[in-house]
PDB file of C-alpha atoms in Angstrom:
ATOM      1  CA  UNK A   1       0.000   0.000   0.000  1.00 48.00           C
ATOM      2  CA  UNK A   2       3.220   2.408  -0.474  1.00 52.00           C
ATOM      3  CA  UNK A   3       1.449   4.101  -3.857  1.00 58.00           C
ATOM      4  CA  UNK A   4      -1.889   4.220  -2.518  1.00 61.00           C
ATOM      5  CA  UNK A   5      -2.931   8.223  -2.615  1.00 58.00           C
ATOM      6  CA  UNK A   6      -4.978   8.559   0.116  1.00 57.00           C
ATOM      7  CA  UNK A   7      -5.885  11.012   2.187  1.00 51.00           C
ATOM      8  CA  UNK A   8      -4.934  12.206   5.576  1.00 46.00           C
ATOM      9  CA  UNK A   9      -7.863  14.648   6.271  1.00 52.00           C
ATOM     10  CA  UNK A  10     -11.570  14.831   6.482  1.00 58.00           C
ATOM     11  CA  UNK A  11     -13.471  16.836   3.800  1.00 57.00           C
ATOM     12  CA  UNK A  12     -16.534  18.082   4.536  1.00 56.00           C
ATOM     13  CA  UNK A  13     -19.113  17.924   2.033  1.00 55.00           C
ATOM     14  CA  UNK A  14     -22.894  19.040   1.776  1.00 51.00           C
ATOM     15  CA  UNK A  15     -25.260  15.896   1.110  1.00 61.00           C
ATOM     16  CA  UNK A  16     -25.306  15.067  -2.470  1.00 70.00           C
ATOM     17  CA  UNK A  17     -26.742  12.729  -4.702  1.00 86.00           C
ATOM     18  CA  UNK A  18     -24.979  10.152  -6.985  1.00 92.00           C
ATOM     19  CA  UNK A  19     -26.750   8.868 -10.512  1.00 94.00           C
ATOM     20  CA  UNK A  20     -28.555   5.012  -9.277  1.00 94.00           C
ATOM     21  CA  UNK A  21     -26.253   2.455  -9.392  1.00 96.00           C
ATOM     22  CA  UNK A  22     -26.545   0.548 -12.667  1.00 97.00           C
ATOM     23  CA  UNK A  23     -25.794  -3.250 -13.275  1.00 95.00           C
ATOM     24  CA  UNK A  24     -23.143  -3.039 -15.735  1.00 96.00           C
ATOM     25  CA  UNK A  25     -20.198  -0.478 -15.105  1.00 97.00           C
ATOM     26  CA  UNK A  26     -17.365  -0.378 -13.059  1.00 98.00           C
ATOM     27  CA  UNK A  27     -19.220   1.254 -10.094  1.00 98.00           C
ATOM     28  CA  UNK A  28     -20.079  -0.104  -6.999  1.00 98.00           C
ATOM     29  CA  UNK A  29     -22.201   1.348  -4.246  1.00 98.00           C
ATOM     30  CA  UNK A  30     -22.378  -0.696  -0.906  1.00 97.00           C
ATOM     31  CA  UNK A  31     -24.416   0.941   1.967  1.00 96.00           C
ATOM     32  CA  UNK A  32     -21.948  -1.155   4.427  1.00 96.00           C
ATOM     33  CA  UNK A  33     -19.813  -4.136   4.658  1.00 95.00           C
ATOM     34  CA  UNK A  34     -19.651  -6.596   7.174  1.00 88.00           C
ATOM     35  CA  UNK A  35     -17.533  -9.153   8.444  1.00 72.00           C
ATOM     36  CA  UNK A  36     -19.216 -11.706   7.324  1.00 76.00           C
ATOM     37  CA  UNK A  37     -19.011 -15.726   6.405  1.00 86.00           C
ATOM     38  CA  UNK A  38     -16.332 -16.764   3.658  1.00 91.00           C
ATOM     39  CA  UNK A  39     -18.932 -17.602   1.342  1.00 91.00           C
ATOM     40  CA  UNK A  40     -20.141 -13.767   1.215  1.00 91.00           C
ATOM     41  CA  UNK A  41     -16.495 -12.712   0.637  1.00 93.00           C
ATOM     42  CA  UNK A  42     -16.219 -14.946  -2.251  1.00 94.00           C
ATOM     43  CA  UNK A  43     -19.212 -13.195  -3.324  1.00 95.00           C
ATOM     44  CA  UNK A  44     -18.083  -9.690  -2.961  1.00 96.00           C
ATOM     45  CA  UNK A  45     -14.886 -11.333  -4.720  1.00 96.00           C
ATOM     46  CA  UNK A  46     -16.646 -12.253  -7.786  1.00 96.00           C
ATOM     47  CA  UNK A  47     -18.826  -8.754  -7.884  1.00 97.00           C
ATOM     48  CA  UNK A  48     -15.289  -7.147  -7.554  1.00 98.00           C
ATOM     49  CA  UNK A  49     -13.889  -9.123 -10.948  1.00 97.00           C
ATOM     50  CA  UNK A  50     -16.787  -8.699 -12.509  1.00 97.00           C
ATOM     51  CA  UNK A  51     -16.852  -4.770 -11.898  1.00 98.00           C
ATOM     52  CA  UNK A  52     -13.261  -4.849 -12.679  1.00 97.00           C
ATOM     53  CA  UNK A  53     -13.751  -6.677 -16.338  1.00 95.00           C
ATOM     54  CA  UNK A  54     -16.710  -4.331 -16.507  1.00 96.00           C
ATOM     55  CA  UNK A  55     -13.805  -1.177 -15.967  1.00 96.00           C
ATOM     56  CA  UNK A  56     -11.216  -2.659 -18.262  1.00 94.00           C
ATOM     57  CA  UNK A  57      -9.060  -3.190 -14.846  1.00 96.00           C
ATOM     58  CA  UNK A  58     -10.812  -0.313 -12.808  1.00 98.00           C
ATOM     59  CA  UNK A  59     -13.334  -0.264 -10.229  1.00 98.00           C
ATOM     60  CA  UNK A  60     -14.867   2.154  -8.204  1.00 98.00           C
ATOM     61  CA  UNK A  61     -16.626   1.478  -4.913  1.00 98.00           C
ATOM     62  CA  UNK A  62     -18.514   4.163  -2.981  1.00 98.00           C
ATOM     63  CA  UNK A  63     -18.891   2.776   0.950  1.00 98.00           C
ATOM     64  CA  UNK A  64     -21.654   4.474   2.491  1.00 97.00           C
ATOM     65  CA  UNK A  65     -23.915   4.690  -0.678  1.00 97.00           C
ATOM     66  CA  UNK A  66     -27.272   3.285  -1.362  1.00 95.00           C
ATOM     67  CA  UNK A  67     -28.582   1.709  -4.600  1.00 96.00           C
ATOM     68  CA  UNK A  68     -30.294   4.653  -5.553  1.00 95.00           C
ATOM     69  CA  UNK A  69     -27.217   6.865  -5.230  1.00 95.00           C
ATOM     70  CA  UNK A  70     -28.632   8.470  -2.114  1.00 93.00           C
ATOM     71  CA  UNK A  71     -25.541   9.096   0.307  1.00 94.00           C
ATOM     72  CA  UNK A  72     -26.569   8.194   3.653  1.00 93.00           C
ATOM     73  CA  UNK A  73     -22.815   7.875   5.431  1.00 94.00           C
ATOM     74  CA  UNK A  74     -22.225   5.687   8.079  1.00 96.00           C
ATOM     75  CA  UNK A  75     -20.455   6.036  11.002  1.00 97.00           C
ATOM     76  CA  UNK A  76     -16.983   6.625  11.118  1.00 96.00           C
ATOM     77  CA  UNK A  77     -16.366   3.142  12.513  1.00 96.00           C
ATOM     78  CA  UNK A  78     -18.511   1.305  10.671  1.00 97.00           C
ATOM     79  CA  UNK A  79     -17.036   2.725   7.674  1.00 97.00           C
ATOM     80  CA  UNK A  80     -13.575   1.567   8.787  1.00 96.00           C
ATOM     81  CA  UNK A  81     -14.684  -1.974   8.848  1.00 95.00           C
ATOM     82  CA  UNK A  82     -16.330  -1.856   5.765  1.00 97.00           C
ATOM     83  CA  UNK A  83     -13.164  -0.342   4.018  1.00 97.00           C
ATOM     84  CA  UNK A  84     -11.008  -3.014   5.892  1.00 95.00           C
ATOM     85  CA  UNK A  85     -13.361  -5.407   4.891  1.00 96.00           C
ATOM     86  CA  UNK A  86     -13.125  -4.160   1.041  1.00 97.00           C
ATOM     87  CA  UNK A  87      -9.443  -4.658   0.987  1.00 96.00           C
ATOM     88  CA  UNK A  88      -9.584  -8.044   2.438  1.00 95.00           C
ATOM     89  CA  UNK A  89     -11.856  -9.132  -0.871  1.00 96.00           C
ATOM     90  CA  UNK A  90      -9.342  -6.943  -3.463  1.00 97.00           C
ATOM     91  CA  UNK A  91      -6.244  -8.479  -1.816  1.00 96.00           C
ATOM     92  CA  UNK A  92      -8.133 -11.930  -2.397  1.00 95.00           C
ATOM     93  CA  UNK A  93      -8.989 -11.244  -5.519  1.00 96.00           C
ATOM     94  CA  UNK A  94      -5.437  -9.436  -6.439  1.00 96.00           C
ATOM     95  CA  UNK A  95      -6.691  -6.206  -6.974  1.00 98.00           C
ATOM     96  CA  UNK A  96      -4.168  -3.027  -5.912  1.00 97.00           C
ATOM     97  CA  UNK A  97      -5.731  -0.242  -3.758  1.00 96.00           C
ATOM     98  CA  UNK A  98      -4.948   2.802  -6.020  1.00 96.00           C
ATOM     99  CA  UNK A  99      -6.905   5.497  -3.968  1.00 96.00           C
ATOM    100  CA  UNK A 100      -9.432   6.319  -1.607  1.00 96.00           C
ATOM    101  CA  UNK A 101     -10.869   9.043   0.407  1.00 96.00           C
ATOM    102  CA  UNK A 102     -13.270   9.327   3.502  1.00 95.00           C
ATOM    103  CA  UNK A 103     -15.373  12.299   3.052  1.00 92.00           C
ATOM    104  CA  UNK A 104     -17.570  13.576   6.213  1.00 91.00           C
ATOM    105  CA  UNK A 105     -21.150  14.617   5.274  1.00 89.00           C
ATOM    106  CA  UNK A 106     -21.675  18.218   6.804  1.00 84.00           C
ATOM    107  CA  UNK A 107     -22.935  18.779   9.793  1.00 83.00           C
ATOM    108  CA  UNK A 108     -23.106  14.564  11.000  1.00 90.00           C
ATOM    109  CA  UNK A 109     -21.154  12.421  12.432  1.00 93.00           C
ATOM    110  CA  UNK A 110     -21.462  10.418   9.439  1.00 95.00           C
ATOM    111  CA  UNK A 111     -18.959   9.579   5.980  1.00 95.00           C
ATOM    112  CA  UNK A 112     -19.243   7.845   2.923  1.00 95.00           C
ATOM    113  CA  UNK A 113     -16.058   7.257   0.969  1.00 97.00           C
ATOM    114  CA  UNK A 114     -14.785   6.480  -2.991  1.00 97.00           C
ATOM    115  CA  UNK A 115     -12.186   4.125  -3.416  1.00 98.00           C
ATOM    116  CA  UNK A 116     -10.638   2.926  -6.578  1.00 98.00           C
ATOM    117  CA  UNK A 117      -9.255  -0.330  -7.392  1.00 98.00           C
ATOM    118  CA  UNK A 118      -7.047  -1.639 -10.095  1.00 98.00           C
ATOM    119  CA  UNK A 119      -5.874  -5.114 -11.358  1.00 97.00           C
ATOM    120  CA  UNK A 120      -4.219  -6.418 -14.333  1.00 94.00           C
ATOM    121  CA  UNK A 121      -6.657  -8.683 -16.285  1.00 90.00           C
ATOM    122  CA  UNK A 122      -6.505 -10.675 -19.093  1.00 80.00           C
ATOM    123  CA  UNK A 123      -9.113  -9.127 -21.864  1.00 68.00           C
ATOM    124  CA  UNK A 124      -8.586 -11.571 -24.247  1.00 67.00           C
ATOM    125  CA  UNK A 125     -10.758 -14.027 -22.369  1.00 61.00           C
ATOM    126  CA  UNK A 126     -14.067 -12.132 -22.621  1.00 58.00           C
ATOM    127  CA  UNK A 127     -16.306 -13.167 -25.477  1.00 57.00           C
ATOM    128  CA  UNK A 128     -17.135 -10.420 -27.931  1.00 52.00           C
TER     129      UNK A 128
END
């Protein structure tokens, strides 16, 4: 994680809406992650990839986010876990953490964050 650009300060941003989350693309919206069974983290693995192929090798996850693109935040460290929990799949998976940012919704104790994901695939195996 030596190249990741990340940053070291909260930004404080009025409430804002993102465009709904569609089901191709290399975006990803996830309200929260938990901890959960092995089975779910293969899962999120396979989501990953597929957002990944989807992104020609990029993804981008928004933690914090609902479906719809409304940004609800979650707490600080709920958030933590869930971004924890997204490296765990990408490491998995072989994905590289390229950036991320945590970004406090004004006036709440609350954040949402964007993180972006890379991984060298193999394009010549998807059927045209």
């Amino acid at each position: 994680m030596n190249n990741v650009n990340k940053t070291k300060y909260k930004i404080y941003m009025p409430l804002v809406k993102l465009q709904s989350e569609k089901e191709t693309g290399n975006i990803e919206y996830k309200i929260r992650l938990c901890n959960d069974t092995e089975e779910k983290i293969n899962q999120l693995g396979t989501q990953m990839l597929y957002r990944l192929y989807q992104g020609e090798g990029y993804v981008i996850y928004y933690l914090g986010v609902c479906d719809n693109g409304d940004i609800m935040g979650i707490f600080e460290n709920d958030l933590d876990i869930s971004f924890s929990l997204l490296k765990r799949v990408s490491k998995k998976i072989g994905a590289e953490l390229i950036k991320f940012i945590k970004i406090n919704i004004d006036g709440t104790d609350k954040f949402y964050m964007k993180v972006i994901l890379k991984k060298k695939l193999d394009l010549s195996l998807i059927d045209l």
